[in-house]
Short mmCIF file of C-alpha atoms and ligand atoms in Angstrom, two decimals:
data_model
loop_
_atom_site.label_atom_id
_atom_site.label_comp_id
_atom_site.label_asym_id
_atom_site.label_seq_id
_atom_site.Cartn_x
_atom_site.Cartn_y
_atom_site.Cartn_z
CA UNK M 2 173.16 100.64 45.10
CA UNK M 3 173.45 102.17 41.67
CA UNK M 4 175.31 105.30 40.64
CA UNK M 5 172.63 106.19 38.11
CA UNK M 6 170.52 109.30 38.44
CA UNK M 7 167.29 110.52 36.93
CA UNK M 8 168.37 113.84 35.47
CA UNK M 9 165.42 114.53 33.19
CA UNK M 10 161.71 113.80 33.26
CA UNK M 11 158.92 115.09 31.06
CA UNK M 12 155.23 114.31 30.69
CA UNK M 13 153.54 115.37 27.48
CA UNK M 14 150.77 117.85 28.32
CA UNK M 15 148.40 116.55 25.65
CA UNK M 16 145.79 113.90 26.28
CA UNK M 17 144.46 113.83 22.71
CA UNK M 18 146.93 113.92 19.83
CA UNK M 19 144.93 114.29 16.63
CA UNK M 20 147.64 116.06 14.67
CA UNK M 21 150.81 114.26 15.76
CA UNK M 22 152.20 110.88 14.69
CA UNK M 23 153.32 108.36 17.30
CA UNK M 24 156.97 108.94 16.35
CA UNK M 25 156.47 112.68 16.71
CA UNK M 26 155.09 112.17 20.23
CA UNK M 27 158.18 110.11 21.12
CA UNK M 28 160.34 112.94 19.81
CA UNK M 29 158.39 115.62 21.65
CA UNK M 30 158.74 113.87 24.99
CA UNK M 31 162.43 113.18 24.32
CA UNK M 32 163.04 116.87 23.66
CA UNK M 33 161.05 117.80 26.77
CA UNK M 34 163.10 115.51 28.99
CA UNK M 35 166.41 116.72 27.52
CA UNK M 36 165.37 120.34 28.16
CA UNK M 37 164.38 119.41 31.69
CA UNK M 38 167.82 117.87 32.23
CA UNK M 39 169.74 120.64 30.52
CA UNK M 40 171.29 118.18 28.09
CA UNK M 41 171.36 118.03 24.31
CA UNK M 42 170.54 115.16 21.96
CA UNK M 43 174.29 114.82 21.29
CA UNK M 44 174.77 113.80 24.93
CA UNK M 45 172.47 110.77 24.50
CA UNK M 46 174.34 107.53 23.86
CA UNK M 47 171.72 105.06 25.08
CA UNK M 48 168.06 104.61 24.11
CA UNK M 49 165.34 102.43 25.60
CA UNK M 50 161.73 101.88 24.54
CA UNK M 51 159.01 99.23 24.60
CA UNK M 52 156.35 98.04 22.18
CA UNK M 53 154.60 101.40 21.98
CA UNK M 54 157.53 102.64 19.85
CA UNK M 55 156.67 102.05 16.19
CA UNK M 56 159.03 99.92 14.11
CA UNK M 57 161.46 97.16 15.04
CA UNK M 58 162.45 97.67 18.67
CA UNK M 59 164.40 100.92 18.97
CA UNK M 60 165.35 101.22 15.28
CA UNK M 61 162.71 103.58 13.90
CA UNK M 62 162.69 106.00 16.81
CA UNK M 63 166.49 106.17 17.08
CA UNK M 64 166.45 107.09 13.38
CA UNK M 65 163.55 109.53 13.76
CA UNK M 66 165.39 111.28 16.59
CA UNK M 67 168.71 111.17 14.73
CA UNK M 68 170.49 109.67 17.73
CA UNK M 69 173.91 108.05 17.75
CA UNK M 70 173.60 105.35 20.42
CA UNK M 71 175.94 102.61 21.56
CA UNK M 72 173.40 101.00 23.88
CA UNK M 73 169.78 100.11 23.04
CA UNK M 74 167.13 98.07 24.85
CA UNK M 75 163.55 97.37 23.83
CA UNK M 76 162.48 95.16 26.72
CA UNK M 77 158.70 95.01 26.77
CA UNK M 78 156.90 93.71 29.85
CA UNK M 79 153.80 95.76 29.18
CA UNK M 80 153.17 99.17 30.66
CA UNK M 81 155.65 98.65 33.48
CA UNK M 82 158.53 98.53 30.97
CA UNK M 83 159.91 102.07 31.53
CA UNK M 84 160.47 101.27 35.20
CA UNK M 85 162.51 98.22 34.14
CA UNK M 86 164.27 100.42 31.58
CA UNK M 87 165.55 102.71 34.34
CA UNK M 88 167.28 99.74 35.97
CA UNK M 89 168.59 98.48 32.64
CA UNK M 90 169.99 101.93 31.89
CA UNK M 91 171.64 101.98 35.31
CA UNK M 92 173.25 98.60 34.59
CA UNK M 93 174.47 99.83 31.20
CA UNK M 94 175.92 102.94 32.81
CA UNK M 95 177.64 100.86 35.50
CA UNK M 96 179.09 98.61 32.80
CA UNK M 97 180.44 101.59 30.88
CA UNK M 98 178.08 100.94 27.96
CA UNK M 99 176.58 104.43 27.99
CA UNK M 100 176.59 107.71 29.91
CA UNK M 101 173.20 109.23 29.17
CA UNK M 102 170.21 106.99 28.46
CA UNK M 103 166.93 108.24 27.04
CA UNK M 104 163.69 106.33 27.73
CA UNK M 105 160.54 107.25 25.80
CA UNK M 106 156.94 106.07 25.90
CA UNK M 107 154.22 107.55 23.71
CA UNK M 108 151.13 106.76 21.70
CA UNK M 109 147.78 107.98 20.48
CA UNK M 110 145.19 105.26 21.13
CA UNK M 111 142.51 107.82 21.85
CA UNK M 112 142.87 109.63 18.55
CA UNK M 113 143.14 106.30 16.73
CA UNK M 114 139.99 105.02 18.44
CA UNK M 115 138.02 108.11 17.48
CA UNK M 116 139.04 107.48 13.91
CA UNK M 117 138.68 103.71 13.55
CA UNK M 118 136.90 102.40 16.63
CA UNK M 119 138.40 99.81 18.93
CA UNK M 120 140.27 97.28 16.83
CA UNK M 121 141.28 93.91 18.23
CA UNK M 122 143.91 92.27 16.11
CA UNK M 123 144.41 88.54 15.88
CA UNK M 124 147.75 87.56 17.32
CA UNK M 125 149.56 84.29 16.90
CA UNK M 126 150.72 83.72 20.46
CA UNK M 127 151.13 80.22 21.89
CA UNK M 128 148.18 80.81 24.23
CA UNK M 129 145.85 82.36 21.62
CA UNK M 130 143.79 79.26 20.91
CA UNK M 131 143.18 78.71 24.63
CA UNK M 132 142.12 82.26 25.42
CA UNK M 133 140.68 84.17 22.46
CA UNK M 134 137.50 82.06 22.14
CA UNK M 135 136.53 83.31 25.59
CA UNK M 136 136.72 87.03 24.71
CA UNK M 137 139.03 87.85 27.63
CA UNK M 138 138.79 91.65 27.64
CA UNK M 139 141.30 93.46 29.82
CA UNK M 140 138.79 94.67 32.40
CA UNK M 141 137.57 91.09 32.95
CA UNK M 142 141.16 89.96 33.45
CA UNK M 143 141.53 92.35 36.39
CA UNK M 144 137.95 91.84 37.52
CA UNK M 145 138.50 88.13 38.10
CA UNK M 146 141.48 88.97 40.34
CA UNK M 147 139.34 91.48 42.23
CA UNK M 148 136.51 88.97 42.60
CA UNK M 149 138.90 86.36 43.97
CA UNK M 150 140.45 88.90 46.37
CA UNK M 151 136.97 89.72 47.66
CA UNK M 152 136.26 86.01 48.07
CA UNK M 153 139.46 85.27 49.97
CA UNK M 154 139.82 88.42 52.06
CA UNK M 155 136.45 90.12 52.23
CA UNK M 156 137.58 93.11 50.20
CA UNK M 157 134.67 95.35 49.16
CA UNK M 158 133.79 97.50 46.16
CA UNK M 159 133.71 100.48 48.53
CA UNK M 160 137.34 99.85 49.44
CA UNK M 161 138.37 99.62 45.76
CA UNK M 162 136.47 102.85 45.12
CA UNK M 163 138.67 104.66 47.66
CA UNK M 164 141.62 104.20 45.29
CA UNK M 165 139.75 106.19 42.64
CA UNK M 166 138.58 108.77 45.16
CA UNK M 167 142.19 109.44 46.20
CA UNK M 168 143.28 109.73 42.55
CA UNK M 169 140.52 112.25 41.87
CA UNK M 170 141.42 114.28 44.96
CA UNK M 171 144.93 114.61 43.52
CA UNK M 172 143.86 115.16 39.91
CA UNK M 173 141.83 118.27 40.77
CA UNK M 174 145.18 120.04 41.22
CA UNK M 175 146.68 118.82 37.93
CA UNK M 176 145.72 121.17 35.09
CA UNK M 177 146.71 118.55 32.49
CA UNK M 178 144.72 115.70 34.04
CA UNK M 179 142.06 114.22 31.77
CA UNK M 180 139.57 113.90 34.64
CA UNK M 181 139.81 116.69 37.22
CA UNK M 182 136.43 116.24 38.88
CA UNK M 183 136.53 115.02 42.45
CA UNK M 184 134.47 111.85 42.85
CA UNK M 185 133.05 110.03 45.86
CA UNK M 186 132.78 106.35 46.73
CA UNK M 187 129.11 106.55 45.71
CA UNK M 188 130.08 108.01 42.33
CA UNK M 189 132.34 105.03 41.68
CA UNK M 190 129.73 102.48 42.80
CA UNK M 191 127.07 104.27 40.75
CA UNK M 192 129.08 104.27 37.55
CA UNK M 193 128.21 101.59 34.96
CA UNK M 194 129.46 98.08 35.63
CA UNK M 195 132.09 97.13 33.06
CA UNK M 196 133.10 93.66 34.23
CA UNK M 197 131.88 92.93 37.71
CA UNK M 198 133.06 93.87 40.28
CA UNK M 199 134.84 96.66 38.35
CA UNK M 200 132.84 99.76 37.48
CA UNK M 201 133.71 102.29 34.84
CA UNK M 202 135.38 104.47 37.48
CA UNK M 203 137.51 101.52 38.64
CA UNK M 204 139.19 101.63 35.20
CA UNK M 205 141.99 103.93 34.06
CA UNK M 206 141.60 106.50 31.32
CA UNK M 207 142.66 106.07 27.70
CA UNK M 208 144.90 108.95 26.64
CA UNK M 209 147.37 110.05 24.00
CA UNK M 210 150.74 111.57 24.70
CA UNK M 211 153.50 110.02 26.74
CA UNK M 212 156.62 110.80 28.68
CA UNK M 213 160.38 110.49 28.73
CA UNK M 214 163.12 109.92 31.30
CA UNK M 215 166.84 110.65 31.13
CA UNK M 216 169.17 108.46 33.20
CA UNK M 217 172.79 109.58 33.57
CA UNK M 218 175.93 108.63 35.45
CA UNK M 219 176.85 110.42 38.64
CA UNK M 220 179.44 112.88 37.29
CA UNK M 221 176.98 114.11 34.68
CA UNK M 222 174.12 114.35 37.18
CA UNK M 223 176.28 116.43 39.52
CA UNK M 224 177.26 118.77 36.67
CA UNK M 225 173.62 119.67 36.00
CA UNK M 226 171.57 122.27 37.86
CA UNK M 227 168.84 119.88 39.00
CA UNK M 228 168.06 118.23 42.34
CA UNK M 229 169.85 114.88 42.56
CA UNK M 230 167.55 111.87 42.25
CA UNK M 231 169.38 108.57 42.48
CA UNK M 232 168.17 105.07 41.68
CA UNK M 233 168.72 103.26 44.95
CA UNK M 234 167.22 99.85 44.21
CA UNK M 235 165.32 98.04 41.49
CA UNK M 236 163.71 94.72 40.68
CA UNK M 237 161.64 93.05 38.02
CA UNK M 238 159.70 89.84 37.70
CA UNK M 239 157.28 88.06 35.37
CA UNK M 240 154.37 86.04 36.65
CA UNK M 241 152.14 83.58 34.78
CA UNK M 242 149.78 80.72 35.44
CA UNK M 243 150.52 77.17 34.37
CA UNK M 244 147.19 75.75 35.43
CA UNK M 245 148.58 74.16 38.59
CA UNK M 246 149.01 76.15 41.79
CA UNK M 247 146.66 78.78 40.48
CA UNK M 248 146.68 82.15 42.23
CA UNK M 249 145.06 85.44 41.20
CA UNK M 250 145.76 87.46 44.34
CA UNK M 251 149.54 87.76 44.29
CA UNK M 252 151.42 89.65 41.58
CA UNK M 253 154.96 89.64 40.26
CA UNK M 254 155.38 92.72 42.45
CA UNK M 255 156.08 90.48 45.39
CA UNK M 256 159.38 89.46 43.79
CA UNK M 257 160.24 92.73 42.05
CA UNK M 258 159.52 94.66 45.25
CA UNK M 259 161.59 92.33 47.43
CA UNK M 260 164.54 92.70 45.05
CA UNK M 261 164.24 96.48 45.00
CA UNK M 262 163.94 96.88 48.76
CA UNK M 263 166.85 94.48 49.34
CA UNK M 264 169.09 96.38 46.94
CA UNK M 265 168.06 99.73 48.39
CA UNK M 266 168.50 98.57 51.98
CA UNK M 267 165.25 100.23 53.05
CA UNK M 268 161.80 99.01 54.02
CA UNK M 269 158.29 100.10 53.00
CA UNK M 270 157.98 102.02 56.28
CA UNK M 271 160.77 104.34 55.05
CA UNK M 272 158.94 105.30 51.84
CA UNK M 273 157.45 108.81 51.76
CA UNK M 274 155.68 108.56 48.41
CA UNK M 275 154.47 105.75 46.15
CA UNK M 276 153.75 105.92 42.43
CA UNK M 277 152.03 102.66 41.61
CA UNK M 278 150.39 101.36 38.49
CA UNK M 279 146.65 101.95 38.51
CA UNK M 280 145.29 100.42 35.34
CA UNK M 281 142.40 99.41 37.61
CA UNK M 282 141.74 100.05 41.28
CA UNK M 283 142.52 96.41 42.12
CA UNK M 284 146.00 96.83 40.60
CA UNK M 285 146.83 99.34 43.35
CA UNK M 286 145.43 97.16 46.11
CA UNK M 287 147.51 94.14 45.10
CA UNK M 288 150.66 96.23 44.71
CA UNK M 289 150.33 97.68 48.21
CA UNK M 290 150.18 94.16 49.60
CA UNK M 291 152.90 92.66 47.42
CA UNK M 292 155.33 95.53 47.99
CA UNK M 293 154.86 95.05 51.73
CA UNK M 294 153.04 98.27 52.65
CA UNK M 295 150.46 96.00 54.27
CA UNK M 296 149.91 92.27 54.74
CA UNK M 297 148.31 90.13 52.04
CA UNK M 298 144.56 90.59 52.24
CA UNK M 299 144.80 93.89 54.14
CA UNK M 300 144.85 96.11 51.03
CA UNK M 301 141.18 97.03 51.29
CA UNK M 302 141.48 98.24 54.86
CA UNK M 303 144.76 100.00 53.98
CA UNK M 304 143.24 102.23 51.29
CA UNK M 305 139.84 103.10 52.78
CA UNK M 306 138.91 106.45 54.31
CA UNK M 307 141.32 108.44 52.18
CA UNK M 308 144.51 106.76 53.35
CA UNK M 309 146.16 107.28 49.93
CA UNK M 310 145.43 111.03 49.80
CA UNK M 311 148.44 113.31 50.19
CA UNK M 312 148.35 115.32 53.39
CA UNK M 313 145.57 113.18 54.85
CA UNK M 314 146.41 109.51 54.51
CA UNK M 315 149.19 107.26 55.70
CA UNK M 316 150.77 106.81 52.26
CA UNK M 317 150.42 109.39 49.44
CA UNK M 318 149.89 107.49 46.18
CA UNK M 319 149.80 108.79 42.59
CA UNK M 320 149.65 112.50 43.42
CA UNK M 321 149.36 113.44 39.73
CA UNK M 322 145.97 111.72 39.61
CA UNK M 323 147.46 108.48 38.26
CA UNK M 324 146.15 106.50 35.37
CA UNK M 325 142.70 106.57 36.92
CA UNK M 326 142.33 110.34 36.44
CA UNK M 327 145.39 111.96 34.92
CA UNK M 328 147.06 110.00 32.15
CA UNK M 329 147.59 106.47 30.85
CA UNK M 330 149.28 107.21 27.52
CA UNK M 331 149.41 104.45 24.91
CA UNK M 332 147.59 102.19 27.42
CA UNK M 333 150.84 102.18 29.40
CA UNK M 334 151.24 103.85 32.78
CA UNK M 335 154.90 103.15 33.57
CA UNK M 336 156.56 106.38 32.55
CA UNK M 337 154.10 108.66 34.32
CA UNK M 338 154.77 106.71 37.53
CA UNK M 339 158.46 107.58 37.34
CA UNK M 340 157.75 111.20 36.40
CA UNK M 341 155.54 111.94 39.40
CA UNK M 342 158.00 110.20 41.74
CA UNK M 343 160.74 112.47 40.36
CA UNK M 344 158.53 115.54 40.84
CA UNK M 345 157.91 114.55 44.44
CA UNK M 346 161.60 113.96 45.16
CA UNK M 347 162.58 117.27 43.57
CA UNK M 348 159.84 119.11 45.45
CA UNK M 349 158.25 120.00 42.12
CA UNK M 350 154.85 118.36 42.61
CA UNK M 351 151.81 120.62 42.89
CA UNK M 352 151.97 122.37 46.30
CA UNK M 353 148.58 120.92 47.23
CA UNK M 354 149.91 117.37 46.90
CA UNK M 355 153.64 117.80 47.54
CA UNK M 356 154.84 115.42 50.25
CA UNK M 357 156.92 117.18 52.88
CA UNK M 358 160.59 116.20 52.98
CA UNK M 359 160.08 113.59 50.29
CA UNK M 360 163.49 111.93 50.20
CA UNK M 361 162.55 108.33 49.35
CA UNK M 362 159.98 107.27 46.77
CA UNK M 363 158.94 104.15 44.88
CA UNK M 364 157.76 103.81 41.29
CA UNK M 365 156.09 100.46 40.69
CA UNK M 366 154.48 99.03 37.57
CA UNK M 367 152.24 96.08 36.73
CA UNK M 368 151.99 95.53 32.97
CA UNK M 369 150.22 92.96 30.84
CA UNK M 370 147.22 90.88 31.86
CA UNK M 371 147.04 90.53 35.61
CA UNK M 372 145.31 87.15 35.52
CA UNK M 373 147.25 85.39 32.78
CA UNK M 374 150.75 86.84 32.49
CA UNK M 375 152.17 90.12 33.60
CA UNK M 376 155.45 91.83 34.33
CA UNK M 377 156.20 93.97 37.36
CA UNK M 378 159.06 96.40 37.81
CA UNK M 379 159.93 98.33 40.96
CA UNK M 380 162.34 101.23 41.34
CA UNK M 381 163.29 102.98 44.57
CA UNK M 382 164.61 106.52 44.21
CA UNK M 383 166.22 108.80 46.75
CA UNK M 384 166.89 112.51 46.77
CA UNK M 385 170.43 113.34 47.81
CA UNK W 20 140.18 83.28 15.02
CA UNK W 21 140.37 79.70 16.22
CA UNK W 22 140.98 78.41 12.72
CA UNK W 23 143.78 80.90 12.24
CA UNK W 24 145.41 79.81 15.50
CA UNK W 25 145.40 76.10 14.64
CA UNK W 26 146.59 76.88 11.13
CA UNK W 27 149.65 78.59 12.51
CA UNK W 28 150.18 76.34 15.53
CA UNK W 29 150.72 72.69 14.62
CA UNK W 30 151.34 72.14 18.33
CA UNK W 31 147.76 73.11 19.19
CA UNK W 32 146.01 71.34 16.32
CA UNK W 33 145.37 68.11 18.25
CA UNK W 34 143.76 70.12 21.05
CA UNK W 35 141.32 71.75 18.65
CA UNK W 36 140.61 68.49 16.89
CA UNK W 37 139.72 66.91 20.24
CA UNK W 38 137.54 69.90 21.13
CA UNK W 39 135.68 69.45 17.88
CA UNK W 40 135.03 65.87 19.02
CA UNK W 41 133.82 67.26 22.38
CA UNK W 42 136.86 66.21 24.36
CA UNK W 43 138.81 68.64 26.57
CA UNK W 44 142.54 67.91 26.89
CA UNK W 45 145.11 69.02 29.45
CA UNK W 46 148.84 68.34 29.71
CA UNK W 47 150.22 65.70 32.08
CA UNK W 48 153.97 65.21 32.49
CA UNK W 49 155.21 61.63 32.87
CA UNK W 50 158.52 62.74 34.40
CA UNK W 51 157.53 65.25 37.11
CA UNK W 52 153.93 64.03 37.28
CA UNK W 53 152.43 67.53 37.23
CA UNK W 54 149.41 68.53 35.13
CA UNK W 55 149.40 71.83 33.25
CA UNK W 56 147.11 74.01 31.19
CA UNK W 57 147.11 75.16 28.44
CA UNK W 58 148.57 71.89 27.16
CA UNK W 59 151.93 72.01 25.40
CA UNK W 60 154.46 69.49 24.17
CA UNK W 61 157.20 70.56 26.56
CA UNK W 62 156.42 70.39 30.29
CA UNK W 63 156.57 73.93 31.75
CA UNK W 64 157.62 72.54 35.14
CA UNK W 65 160.58 70.35 34.14
CA UNK W 66 161.15 70.89 30.38
CA UNK W 67 160.55 67.21 29.68
CA UNK W 68 159.02 66.26 26.33
CA UNK W 69 157.37 63.26 28.02
CA UNK W 70 154.01 64.96 28.12
CA UNK W 71 150.68 63.24 27.57
CA UNK W 72 147.52 65.10 26.69
CA UNK W 73 144.79 63.55 28.79
CA UNK W 74 141.03 63.95 28.54
CA UNK W 75 139.44 65.88 31.38
CA UNK W 76 136.40 64.41 33.13
CA UNK W 77 134.50 67.63 32.54
CA UNK W 78 133.72 68.38 36.18
CA UNK W 79 135.11 71.25 38.20
CA UNK W 80 134.33 74.35 40.24
CA UNK W 81 134.50 78.09 39.69
CA UNK W 82 137.80 79.59 40.90
CA UNK W 83 136.82 83.11 39.89
CA UNK W 84 134.62 84.80 37.32
CA UNK W 85 133.43 88.14 35.99
CA UNK W 86 130.29 89.04 34.11
CA UNK W 87 131.21 91.38 31.27
CA UNK W 88 128.23 93.70 31.64
CA UNK W 89 129.37 96.20 29.07
CA UNK W 90 129.03 93.59 26.32
CA UNK W 91 125.76 93.11 24.43
CA UNK W 92 124.64 90.60 25.44
CA UNK W 93 126.68 90.23 28.64
CA UNK W 94 128.80 87.11 29.06
CA UNK W 95 130.72 85.51 31.91
CA UNK W 96 134.45 84.85 31.74
CA UNK W 97 135.75 82.49 34.41
CA UNK W 98 138.51 80.34 35.71
CA UNK W 99 137.34 76.81 36.36
CA UNK W 100 139.43 74.35 38.37
CA UNK W 101 138.94 70.86 36.97
CA UNK W 102 138.80 67.84 39.26
CA UNK W 103 142.12 66.85 37.68
CA UNK W 104 143.68 69.89 39.39
CA UNK W 105 144.28 72.31 36.54
CA UNK W 106 142.59 75.71 36.29
CA UNK W 107 141.56 77.05 32.89
CA UNK W 108 140.15 80.19 31.36
CA UNK W 109 136.64 79.63 30.00
CA UNK W 110 133.16 81.11 29.72
CA UNK W 111 130.16 80.17 31.84
CA UNK W 112 126.73 79.59 30.35
CA UNK W 113 123.83 80.30 32.69
CA UNK W 114 120.40 81.90 32.42
CA UNK W 115 121.07 83.81 35.64
CA UNK W 116 124.45 85.51 36.07
CA UNK W 117 123.41 86.87 39.46
CA UNK W 118 123.35 83.38 40.97
CA UNK W 119 126.96 82.55 40.08
CA UNK W 120 129.34 82.11 42.99
CA UNK W 121 132.97 81.21 43.42
CA UNK W 122 133.14 77.55 44.39
CA UNK W 123 130.04 76.52 42.43
CA UNK W 124 130.25 73.09 40.81
CA UNK W 125 130.22 73.24 37.02
CA UNK W 126 130.17 70.80 34.11
CA UNK W 127 131.69 70.92 30.67
CA UNK W 128 129.86 71.50 27.44
CA UNK W 129 131.11 72.44 24.01
CA UNK W 130 130.01 75.50 22.08
CA UNK W 131 130.53 75.99 18.37
CA UNK W 132 131.91 79.39 17.36
CA UNK W 133 131.24 81.43 14.22
CA UNK W 134 134.17 79.66 12.58
CA UNK W 135 132.59 76.21 13.20
CA UNK W 136 135.25 75.30 15.80
CA UNK W 137 134.18 74.02 19.21
CA UNK W 138 135.41 75.48 22.50
CA UNK W 139 135.07 74.17 26.07
CA UNK W 140 132.50 76.13 28.09
CA UNK W 141 131.00 75.30 31.48
CA UNK W 142 127.62 75.58 33.15
CA UNK W 143 126.57 75.34 36.79
CA UNK W 144 125.29 71.93 37.89
CA UNK W 145 121.71 72.47 38.98
ZN1 LIG H 18 157.38 67.78 33.97
#
């Protein structure tokens, strides 16, 4: 069990950043999280970011912010990276490498898209030659996992749609959410097919903005006037396919979740609230199974009939509206998962979605391409 | 795009050259005996460099697929499991996307891209 605490969390209110630069957005969320914590930039001696930060790793943003850090980490496992960063920061704190670590995530893909259209850049990865000729768009990557899950377990499009319905039920209470309109299962099934079986409403939003997290050691956390949120367990894992033993229905979350629950000494039944990556509806379904909230193949039955809606269902999930309705800044949903978990643990979520006596919560991320290679990170937080 | 990739990856050049001769290659390790895809010179299962690139028979079945409906015209991405045991990302060519099913038998054909390079596609066996 770590002695690291989340002392600051901030989500940028914007969803379209026409006027700001990416670096400016990183700075704005950093300032927001420091204010939330009651700390100053001079207290920060660790900085963590992923590939959404412009420049070489942490270099440009550390300079832009004018920080003096003795610990830096730019681990990038896709959108789940900030959840891994929390654990890395906790390790650095435990090792005496820093006292206060700042994690930022920000971007402006929406503003950039409005300006230039969707640009796909050629990348010289080892797998490029074997994948790019087949135009593997992201939605198709997740769609093939969904199709296989349907084939193996009888999962239906209606069941996937319930994930979006729950997100929209929560988002109606979030004034900053991009999509606040409540939708029905029929709305999801009636929306245009993007890559079958995933409809437009099975896909997350594209937004600008971002978020930041401050992780600090125990003495500092106890000196601040904020509810105490401690990292209790964490795990991370990377999954890929090598051609043999192919499997599209289990994610790296099976390993990252097992590590996190083992370290925390708790089980899924103890969890009051779950923030889980929802790049697509299928991403949520697979995470619920792999984290152990239900058996493999039972995800569809687990989510249907509003079971993820706070106050109604068995497990409140993504009460900010998630990436499906609220925010998926820089195409990366990791930081917002941590932020809403912190809100829930502090009792600062919207009253309509606040989970009663929320003392144990999970933030879980699935970044990258679900079918080909992805990285999962799981963090279990407790309120003391 | 394919030309750029082979230009910068000497490791992959032989794969593309074979594809241009309508042969699909996969990796087969002589030490641990496991096949892999995409083919590489170091076995991903045991790190041995004793890897042969073998020619696939060109038969297989659909492991999963998705029709990208938002594209104009739509196209089908898929994973095909070859009879040799490896599963690969590909595209499916068919006049009727609605008839595709997981498990369908498919056969290999090569399609030339805009850059004049051939890639391995598959089509259902009637
Ligand atoms: Zn081997």
